[in-house]
Amino acid sequence: MIPFIDLKTQFKHLEKDIRARMDAVFEHGKYIMGPEVKELEGKLAAFVGMKHCIGCASGTDALLIALMAMDVGPGDAVFTTPFTFIATAEVISLMGATPIFVDIDPKTFNMDPDNLQLAIRALKRRDSSIYPLPVAISQELSSITPKGMISVDLFGLSCDYDRINPIARREGLFVIEDAAQGFGGEYKGKRACSLADIGCTSFFPAKPLGCYGDGGAVFVDSDELGKKFASIRVHGNGGHKYDNTRIGLNARLDTLQAAILNAKFDIFPQEINLRNQVASKYTKLLAPCPTLHAPCVPEGYKSAWAQYSVLSDRKKQIQRALKEKGIPTAVYYPKPLHLQTAFSYLGYKEGDMLVSEDCSKRIFSLPMHPYLEDNDIERICRIIDSA
Ligand SMILES: *Cc1c(COP(=O)(O)O)cnc(C)c1O
């Protein structure tokens, strides 16, 4: 039995260090905002190349903190991709703003900058013949105006920020990088979470850098925004205990989770390299397979390989053949967000985001983790080939 993600083997490698670091927390007893949180924030900020890292309770809270700090609310449009985990667009709706979906590039599964330009133009002219818009906007000529975007580094591969950032700058929009899956990846010599105005990530156990529960972080260069994030994280705190300067959240990162992450971070860069070796091996072995499309990593990118996702018209048969041999697969994502019931109020319909809709039917992911052995990869690829 090959696990889809192998957290047990990783724990075996780190067990002594993780237990020691947790024991240290039990000794000092500072379970809320203990010294481990600051230690982690310092290490991650330096790793990513942003001035400030603010640890928080989840990747969803990281996105929420970022949107709250940017004063996003009713009347604001925030552009994002329909081919992502629900949290990315959910937080936009939660703030009372309107998510505007922008279809993906079929090669990278990330937001297509050409579509982004079309969507912005369509919204400004209130003309959904230029690009599909939420029905409410095009019909009622409501006063919704572009405010920003959340781009997603899907499956570990960053977006094309050299194209996205200039579009945003020209239009006066902020860019939040959702690197929940991209953390540890690189784009033209810079690390994920430093590629836009604000970087957000998640430490959910299955992400490239995962803790043993929920956790996340927000990254930024601006001192002013860094202060704002830290304040929003703790009930809009103004600097001392019962001084509250804004409406905020209870969104702290647990000290114990920070202690675990401090241990895991020591081997994280090696693990990213191991993931890249696993991915290269898959791609090499799957190349001759005519019914399967392996993921591409464009020149200048390094993926964090949160998932190794392939496209195939024979998806069902291949998944069944693998399952019979005890090899798990997963589908990210079987239903694009513009067709989810939760977003039906936006009025999108089938056919609005053709690439996402097509990928959702043909995509599936193979086991991916740093400890996948060569002979297991070979076995998986042989089963795929004979299916
Ligand atoms: C996992 C994930 C999130 C949410 O992270 P949580 O820590 O589970 O809240 C947001 N965006 C993307 C793209 C994700 O994969």
Tab-separated table of C-alpha atoms and ligand atoms in Angstrom:
chain	number	residue	atom	x	y	z
A	1	MET	CA	0.000	0.000	0.000
A	2	ILE	CA	1.492	3.300	-1.135
A	3	PRO	CA	0.175	6.308	0.825
A	4	PHE	CA	-0.979	9.382	-1.159
A	5	ILE	CA	0.969	11.601	1.255
A	6	ASP	CA	3.385	9.970	3.717
A	7	LEU	CA	3.423	11.923	6.981
A	8	LYS	CA	4.494	8.865	9.006
A	9	THR	CA	7.907	8.496	7.359
A	10	GLN	CA	8.524	12.218	7.761
A	11	PHE	CA	7.641	11.950	11.474
A	12	LYS	CA	10.102	9.049	11.886
A	13	HIS	CA	12.886	11.262	10.486
A	14	LEU	CA	12.046	14.135	12.832
A	15	GLU	CA	10.552	12.394	15.856
A	16	LYS	CA	13.300	13.247	18.372
A	17	ASP	CA	13.423	16.916	17.437
A	18	ILE	CA	9.628	17.328	17.297
A	19	ARG	CA	9.162	15.705	20.709
A	20	ALA	CA	11.963	17.801	22.239
A	21	ARG	CA	10.532	21.025	20.865
A	22	MET	CA	7.023	20.145	22.087
A	23	ASP	CA	8.436	19.268	25.524
A	24	ALA	CA	10.050	22.691	25.677
A	25	VAL	CA	6.601	24.246	25.188
A	26	PHE	CA	5.097	22.049	27.951
A	27	GLU	CA	7.930	23.285	30.210
A	28	HIS	CA	7.516	27.028	29.616
A	29	GLY	CA	3.730	26.812	29.243
A	30	LYS	CA	3.327	29.791	26.891
A	31	TYR	CA	0.731	28.069	24.714
A	32	ILE	CA	-0.548	31.311	23.179
A	33	MET	CA	1.975	33.423	21.225
A	34	GLY	CA	4.964	31.696	22.832
A	35	PRO	CA	8.560	32.320	21.685
A	36	GLU	CA	8.300	29.506	19.071
A	37	VAL	CA	5.868	31.638	17.044
A	38	LYS	CA	8.350	34.531	16.753
A	39	GLU	CA	11.196	32.116	16.000
A	40	LEU	CA	9.215	30.578	13.147
A	41	GLU	CA	8.090	33.958	11.780
A	42	GLY	CA	11.693	35.166	11.657
A	43	LYS	CA	12.894	32.042	9.855
A	44	LEU	CA	10.064	32.028	7.320
A	45	ALA	CA	10.333	35.749	6.528
A	46	ALA	CA	14.064	35.316	5.808
A	47	PHE	CA	13.432	32.179	3.727
A	48	VAL	CA	10.704	33.793	1.628
A	49	GLY	CA	12.418	37.177	1.281
A	50	MET	CA	9.685	39.370	2.738
A	51	LYS	CA	10.241	41.737	5.671
A	52	HIS	CA	7.325	40.516	7.772
A	53	CYS	CA	5.767	37.115	8.475
A	54	ILE	CA	2.648	36.956	10.630
A	55	GLY	CA	1.750	33.431	11.700
A	56	CYS	CA	-1.986	32.722	11.913
A	57	ALA	CA	-4.528	29.977	12.534
A	58	SER	CA	-5.008	28.693	8.951
A	59	GLY	CA	-4.462	29.476	5.292
A	60	THR	CA	-8.058	30.681	5.141
A	61	ASP	CA	-7.385	33.121	7.995
A	62	ALA	CA	-4.234	34.297	6.202
A	63	LEU	CA	-6.344	35.265	3.169
A	64	LEU	CA	-9.011	36.804	5.393
A	65	ILE	CA	-6.455	38.912	7.307
A	66	ALA	CA	-5.013	40.131	3.989
A	67	LEU	CA	-8.432	41.141	2.621
A	68	MET	CA	-9.430	42.819	5.910
A	69	ALA	CA	-6.182	44.810	5.922
A	70	MET	CA	-6.876	45.943	2.342
A	71	ASP	CA	-10.355	47.152	3.476
A	72	VAL	CA	-12.167	44.914	1.003
A	73	GLY	CA	-15.944	45.068	1.331
A	74	PRO	CA	-19.290	45.451	-0.419
A	75	GLY	CA	-18.976	47.047	-3.857
A	76	ASP	CA	-15.486	45.661	-4.420
A	77	ALA	CA	-14.671	43.119	-7.119
A	78	VAL	CA	-11.806	40.708	-6.452
A	79	PHE	CA	-10.564	38.626	-9.389
A	80	THR	CA	-9.552	35.028	-8.812
A	81	THR	CA	-9.479	31.590	-10.441
A	82	PRO	CA	-12.362	29.097	-10.409
A	83	PHE	CA	-9.838	26.210	-10.395
A	84	THR	CA	-8.769	26.241	-6.736
A	85	PHE	CA	-9.818	25.199	-3.252
A	86	ILE	CA	-13.037	26.890	-2.095
A	87	ALA	CA	-11.238	28.985	0.560
A	88	THR	CA	-9.660	31.298	-2.050
A	89	ALA	CA	-13.008	32.661	-3.248
A	90	GLU	CA	-14.947	32.039	-0.035
A	91	VAL	CA	-13.042	34.768	1.826
A	92	ILE	CA	-13.948	37.302	-0.900
A	93	SER	CA	-17.659	36.581	-0.399
A	94	LEU	CA	-17.221	36.536	3.378
A	95	MET	CA	-15.974	40.152	3.206
A	96	GLY	CA	-19.116	41.105	1.284
A	97	ALA	CA	-17.119	41.646	-1.916
A	98	THR	CA	-17.811	39.965	-5.280
A	99	PRO	CA	-15.526	37.239	-6.660
A	100	ILE	CA	-14.966	37.594	-10.416
A	101	PHE	CA	-13.661	34.367	-11.914
A	102	VAL	CA	-10.869	34.329	-14.488
A	103	ASP	CA	-10.230	31.090	-16.377
A	104	ILE	CA	-6.892	29.269	-16.255
A	105	ASP	CA	-4.081	28.495	-18.660
A	106	PRO	CA	-4.444	24.767	-19.523
A	107	LYS	CA	-0.671	24.233	-19.375
A	108	THR	CA	-0.072	25.557	-15.844
A	109	PHE	CA	-3.614	25.410	-14.344
A	110	ASN	CA	-3.021	28.978	-13.114
A	111	MET	CA	-4.898	32.206	-13.858
A	112	ASP	CA	-4.379	33.199	-17.506
A	113	PRO	CA	-3.136	36.836	-17.683
A	114	ASP	CA	-4.871	37.389	-21.057
A	115	ASN	CA	-8.194	36.365	-19.536
A	116	LEU	CA	-7.491	38.603	-16.554
A	117	GLN	CA	-7.162	41.595	-18.868
A	118	LEU	CA	-10.412	40.679	-20.614
A	119	ALA	CA	-12.252	40.242	-17.312
A	120	ILE	CA	-11.083	43.642	-16.038
A	121	ARG	CA	-12.179	45.326	-19.291
A	122	ALA	CA	-15.527	43.503	-19.220
A	123	LEU	CA	-16.194	44.641	-15.651
A	124	LYS	CA	-15.233	48.269	-16.317
A	125	ARG	CA	-17.519	48.401	-19.364
A	126	ARG	CA	-20.202	46.216	-17.722
A	127	ASP	CA	-20.121	44.117	-20.867
A	128	SER	CA	-20.183	40.347	-20.397
A	129	SER	CA	-19.799	39.825	-24.152
A	130	ILE	CA	-16.116	40.731	-23.583
A	131	TYR	CA	-15.762	38.160	-20.772
A	132	PRO	CA	-18.310	36.245	-18.637
A	133	LEU	CA	-19.252	38.232	-15.522
A	134	PRO	CA	-21.533	37.464	-12.573
A	135	VAL	CA	-25.087	38.039	-13.860
A	136	ALA	CA	-25.899	40.523	-11.113
A	137	ILE	CA	-23.205	42.886	-12.354
A	138	SER	CA	-23.946	42.866	-16.069
A	139	GLN	CA	-27.722	43.086	-15.672
A	140	GLU	CA	-28.215	45.552	-12.864
A	141	LEU	CA	-25.348	47.909	-13.704
A	142	SER	CA	-24.513	47.839	-10.012
A	143	SER	CA	-21.624	49.924	-8.731
A	144	ILE	CA	-19.143	47.091	-8.300
A	145	THR	CA	-15.588	48.234	-9.083
A	146	PRO	CA	-12.269	46.359	-9.393
A	147	LYS	CA	-10.252	46.370	-6.169
A	148	GLY	CA	-7.732	43.522	-6.317
A	149	MET	CA	-7.046	39.909	-7.062
A	150	ILE	CA	-6.077	36.653	-5.404
A	151	SER	CA	-3.830	34.621	-7.688
A	152	VAL	CA	-3.269	30.981	-6.768
A	153	ASP	CA	-0.005	29.040	-7.159
A	154	LEU	CA	-1.837	25.794	-7.900
A	155	PHE	CA	-0.285	22.386	-7.182
A	156	GLY	CA	2.967	24.157	-6.173
A	157	LEU	CA	3.646	26.080	-9.388
A	158	SER	CA	3.624	29.863	-9.120
A	159	CYS	CA	1.644	32.111	-11.472
A	160	ASP	CA	3.313	34.226	-14.141
A	161	TYR	CA	3.785	37.277	-11.896
A	162	ASP	CA	5.864	39.193	-14.444
A	163	ARG	CA	2.650	39.414	-16.430
A	164	ILE	CA	0.077	39.589	-13.614
A	165	ASN	CA	1.735	42.281	-11.466
A	166	PRO	CA	2.067	44.900	-14.256
A	167	ILE	CA	-1.611	44.437	-15.208
A	168	ALA	CA	-2.585	44.942	-11.563
A	169	ARG	CA	-0.334	47.992	-11.192
A	170	ARG	CA	-1.750	49.603	-14.318
A	171	GLU	CA	-5.307	49.110	-13.028
A	172	GLY	CA	-4.534	50.124	-9.428
A	173	LEU	CA	-5.347	46.655	-8.060
A	174	PHE	CA	-3.628	44.818	-5.203
A	175	VAL	CA	-2.355	41.267	-5.731
A	176	ILE	CA	-2.572	38.639	-2.984
A	177	GLU	CA	-0.559	35.496	-3.740
A	178	ASP	CA	-2.354	32.405	-2.426
A	179	ALA	CA	0.677	30.139	-1.996
A	180	ALA	CA	-1.041	27.582	0.262
A	181	GLN	CA	0.201	24.983	-2.228
A	182	GLY	CA	3.118	26.978	-3.642
A	183	PHE	CA	5.178	27.528	-0.474
A	184	GLY	CA	8.758	26.420	-1.149
A	185	GLY	CA	8.454	27.027	-4.886
A	186	GLU	CA	10.402	29.628	-6.870
A	187	TYR	CA	9.776	31.983	-9.773
A	188	LYS	CA	12.683	33.643	-11.585
A	189	GLY	CA	14.946	33.436	-8.520
A	190	LYS	CA	12.351	34.623	-5.988
A	191	ARG	CA	10.445	32.448	-3.537
A	192	ALA	CA	6.680	31.905	-3.416
A	193	CYS	CA	4.895	34.216	-0.933
A	194	SER	CA	7.183	37.083	-2.045
A	195	LEU	CA	5.898	37.329	-5.618
A	196	ALA	CA	3.020	39.792	-5.108
A	197	ASP	CA	2.010	42.581	-2.677
A	198	ILE	CA	0.971	40.084	0.001
A	199	GLY	CA	1.767	36.360	0.270
A	200	CYS	CA	-0.481	33.865	2.088
A	201	THR	CA	0.192	30.246	2.931
A	202	SER	CA	-1.266	27.312	4.849
A	203	PHE	CA	0.333	24.757	7.174
A	204	PHE	CA	-2.526	22.248	6.859
A	205	PRO	CA	-0.863	18.814	7.278
A	206	ALA	CA	-1.069	17.891	3.574
A	207	LYS	CA	0.545	21.116	2.271
A	208	PRO	CA	4.264	21.187	1.351
A	209	LEU	CA	5.118	22.618	4.814
A	210	GLY	CA	2.472	21.174	7.132
A	211	CYS	CA	1.970	21.153	10.893
A	212	TYR	CA	-0.114	18.694	12.951
A	213	GLY	CA	-3.336	20.674	12.844
A	214	ASP	CA	-4.286	24.005	11.289
A	215	GLY	CA	-1.932	26.898	10.712
A	216	GLY	CA	-0.999	29.579	8.202
A	217	ALA	CA	1.011	32.744	7.613
A	218	VAL	CA	0.803	36.119	5.864
A	219	PHE	CA	3.891	37.776	4.347
A	220	VAL	CA	4.448	41.420	3.422
A	221	ASP	CA	7.230	43.990	2.990
A	222	SER	CA	5.257	47.048	4.128
A	223	ASP	CA	5.742	47.897	7.833
A	224	GLU	CA	2.292	49.464	7.957
A	225	LEU	CA	0.546	46.361	6.607
A	226	GLY	CA	2.668	44.087	8.804
A	227	LYS	CA	1.398	45.969	11.877
A	228	LYS	CA	-2.158	45.804	10.595
A	229	PHE	CA	-1.963	42.018	10.058
A	230	ALA	CA	-0.618	41.504	13.593
A	231	SER	CA	-3.434	43.651	14.991
A	232	ILE	CA	-6.199	41.909	13.003
A	233	ARG	CA	-4.812	38.526	14.110
A	234	VAL	CA	-5.602	39.371	17.749
A	235	HIS	CA	-8.998	41.111	17.868
A	236	GLY	CA	-7.792	44.349	16.289
A	237	ASN	CA	-5.397	44.910	19.168
A	238	GLY	CA	-3.912	48.391	19.391
A	239	GLY	CA	-0.668	47.578	21.202
A	240	HIS	CA	-1.674	46.827	24.767
A	241	LYS	CA	-4.056	44.282	26.116
A	242	TYR	CA	-7.498	45.871	26.236
A	243	ASP	CA	-6.919	48.530	23.582
A	244	ASN	CA	-8.737	47.667	20.365
A	245	THR	CA	-8.329	49.888	17.334
A	246	ARG	CA	-10.241	47.917	14.695
A	247	ILE	CA	-12.527	44.909	14.264
A	248	GLY	CA	-10.325	41.834	14.091
A	249	LEU	CA	-10.226	38.085	14.576
A	250	ASN	CA	-8.932	35.416	16.912
A	251	ALA	CA	-6.552	33.959	14.342
A	252	ARG	CA	-3.316	33.171	16.167
A	253	LEU	CA	-0.947	30.333	15.314
A	254	ASP	CA	-0.673	27.899	18.270
A	255	THR	CA	2.716	27.773	19.983
A	256	LEU	CA	2.733	23.955	19.724
A	257	GLN	CA	2.133	24.087	15.976
A	258	ALA	CA	4.935	26.649	15.632
A	259	ALA	CA	7.252	24.297	17.584
A	260	ILE	CA	6.407	21.463	15.175
A	261	LEU	CA	6.956	23.731	12.164
A	262	ASN	CA	10.335	24.871	13.521
A	263	ALA	CA	11.438	21.225	13.486
A	264	LYS	CA	9.964	20.505	10.063
A	265	PHE	CA	11.391	23.667	8.534
A	266	ASP	CA	14.963	22.400	9.121
A	267	ILE	CA	14.526	19.746	6.439
A	268	PHE	CA	11.998	21.628	4.276
A	269	PRO	CA	14.422	22.796	1.540
A	270	GLN	CA	15.728	19.201	1.221
A	271	GLU	CA	12.154	17.918	1.050
A	272	ILE	CA	11.372	20.344	-1.790
A	273	ASN	CA	14.376	18.964	-3.675
A	274	LEU	CA	13.207	15.403	-3.030
A	275	ARG	CA	9.727	16.316	-4.318
A	276	ASN	CA	11.354	17.687	-7.465
A	277	GLN	CA	13.267	14.428	-7.946
A	278	VAL	CA	10.046	12.428	-7.574
A	279	ALA	CA	8.295	14.709	-10.092
A	280	SER	CA	11.152	14.448	-12.625
A	281	LYS	CA	11.066	10.683	-12.379
A	282	TYR	CA	7.292	10.577	-12.919
A	283	THR	CA	7.529	12.956	-15.875
A	284	LYS	CA	10.335	10.965	-17.510
A	285	LEU	CA	8.537	7.638	-17.116
A	286	LEU	CA	5.145	9.003	-18.202
A	287	ALA	CA	6.459	10.845	-21.275
A	288	PRO	CA	5.975	7.895	-23.681
A	289	CYS	CA	2.355	7.386	-22.508
A	290	PRO	CA	0.166	8.781	-25.325
A	291	THR	CA	-3.110	8.989	-23.361
A	292	LEU	CA	-1.672	11.021	-20.505
A	293	HIS	CA	-0.536	14.611	-20.186
A	294	ALA	CA	2.149	15.200	-17.517
A	295	PRO	CA	2.403	18.578	-15.744
A	296	CYS	CA	4.740	21.173	-17.234
A	297	VAL	CA	7.138	23.451	-15.344
A	298	PRO	CA	8.045	26.445	-17.536
A	299	GLU	CA	11.631	27.756	-17.720
A	300	GLY	CA	12.518	29.835	-14.645
A	301	TYR	CA	10.022	28.132	-12.308
A	302	LYS	CA	10.615	25.644	-9.482
A	303	SER	CA	7.487	23.895	-8.249
A	304	ALA	CA	6.875	22.945	-4.610
A	305	TRP	CA	4.952	19.920	-5.964
A	306	ALA	CA	2.042	20.036	-3.539
A	307	GLN	CA	0.380	17.728	-6.080
A	308	TYR	CA	1.505	15.854	-9.163
A	309	SER	CA	-1.570	16.248	-11.383
A	310	VAL	CA	-2.035	14.736	-14.833
A	311	LEU	CA	-4.715	15.046	-17.530
A	312	SER	CA	-6.183	12.064	-19.352
A	313	ASP	CA	-9.299	11.150	-21.315
A	314	ARG	CA	-8.880	7.688	-19.776
A	315	LYS	CA	-8.901	9.049	-16.216
A	316	LYS	CA	-11.581	6.629	-14.922
A	317	GLN	CA	-9.821	3.509	-16.285
A	318	ILE	CA	-6.399	4.601	-15.004
A	319	GLN	CA	-7.754	5.493	-11.536
A	320	ARG	CA	-9.528	2.127	-11.371
A	321	ALA	CA	-6.406	0.174	-12.409
A	322	LEU	CA	-4.319	1.987	-9.776
A	323	LYS	CA	-6.939	1.461	-7.081
A	324	GLU	CA	-7.020	-2.293	-7.784
A	325	LYS	CA	-3.286	-2.370	-7.049
A	326	GLY	CA	-3.701	-0.398	-3.816
A	327	ILE	CA	-2.491	2.935	-5.192
A	328	PRO	CA	-4.596	5.940	-4.185
A	329	THR	CA	-5.310	8.902	-6.481
A	330	ALA	CA	-7.267	12.103	-5.841
A	331	VAL	CA	-9.106	14.682	-7.938
A	332	TYR	CA	-8.334	18.373	-7.417
A	333	TYR	CA	-10.823	19.792	-8.337
A	334	PRO	CA	-13.852	17.867	-9.608
A	335	LYS	CA	-16.085	20.971	-9.747
A	336	PRO	CA	-14.824	24.459	-10.587
A	337	LEU	CA	-15.942	27.156	-8.164
A	338	HIS	CA	-18.183	29.082	-10.593
A	339	LEU	CA	-20.421	25.973	-10.730
A	340	GLN	CA	-20.488	25.363	-6.951
A	341	THR	CA	-23.872	25.784	-5.235
A	342	ALA	CA	-22.272	28.189	-2.737
A	343	PHE	CA	-21.559	30.582	-5.627
A	344	SER	CA	-24.811	30.071	-7.545
A	345	TYR	CA	-25.884	33.557	-6.362
A	346	LEU	CA	-23.290	34.969	-8.760
A	347	GLY	CA	-25.208	33.526	-11.698
A	348	TYR	CA	-22.329	31.914	-13.592
A	349	LYS	CA	-23.284	29.025	-15.871
A	350	GLU	CA	-21.674	26.009	-17.501
A	351	GLY	CA	-19.558	27.101	-20.461
A	352	ASP	CA	-18.386	30.338	-18.794
A	353	MET	CA	-14.949	28.921	-17.826
A	354	LEU	CA	-14.275	26.304	-20.479
A	355	VAL	CA	-10.667	25.422	-19.583
A	356	SER	CA	-11.436	24.888	-15.883
A	357	GLU	CA	-14.500	22.833	-16.776
A	358	ASP	CA	-12.510	20.640	-19.181
A	359	CYS	CA	-9.602	20.147	-16.721
A	360	SER	CA	-11.971	19.267	-13.868
A	361	LYS	CA	-13.220	16.322	-15.962
A	362	ARG	CA	-9.821	14.974	-17.053
A	363	ILE	CA	-7.523	15.753	-14.099
A	364	PHE	CA	-6.301	13.512	-11.289
A	365	SER	CA	-3.304	13.469	-8.954
A	366	LEU	CA	-0.791	10.704	-8.245
A	367	PRO	CA	0.833	9.956	-4.859
A	368	MET	CA	3.357	12.729	-4.136
A	369	HIS	CA	5.618	13.168	-1.118
A	370	PRO	CA	9.371	13.495	-0.516
A	371	TYR	CA	9.757	9.864	0.592
A	372	LEU	CA	8.277	8.128	-2.455
A	373	GLU	CA	10.742	5.415	-3.528
A	374	ASP	CA	11.993	4.954	-7.076
A	375	ASN	CA	10.572	1.426	-7.353
A	376	ASP	CA	7.125	2.673	-6.244
A	377	ILE	CA	7.210	5.427	-8.882
A	378	GLU	CA	8.220	2.837	-11.486
A	379	ARG	CA	5.395	0.542	-10.412
A	380	ILE	CA	2.803	3.347	-10.553
A	381	CYS	CA	3.947	4.342	-14.049
A	382	ARG	CA	3.871	0.715	-15.283
A	383	ILE	CA	0.262	0.308	-14.099
A	384	ILE	CA	-0.701	3.592	-15.810
A	385	ASP	CA	1.002	2.518	-19.005
A	386	SER	CA	-0.823	-0.821	-19.168
A	387	ALA	CA	-4.192	0.741	-18.317
B	1	LIG	C1	-5.477	24.630	1.499
B	1	LIG	C2	-5.734	25.859	0.737
B	1	LIG	C3	-6.265	27.017	1.344
B	1	LIG	C4	-6.781	27.050	2.752
B	1	LIG	O1	-5.872	26.675	3.720
B	1	LIG	P1	-6.395	26.152	5.145
B	1	LIG	O2	-5.160	26.146	5.985
B	1	LIG	O3	-6.969	24.799	4.939
B	1	LIG	O4	-7.407	27.119	5.643
B	1	LIG	C5	-6.411	28.156	0.564
B	1	LIG	N1	-6.058	28.161	-0.729
B	1	LIG	C6	-5.562	27.069	-1.351
B	1	LIG	C7	-5.181	27.166	-2.781
B	1	LIG	C8	-5.394	25.887	-0.640
B	1	LIG	O5	-4.920	24.802	-1.263
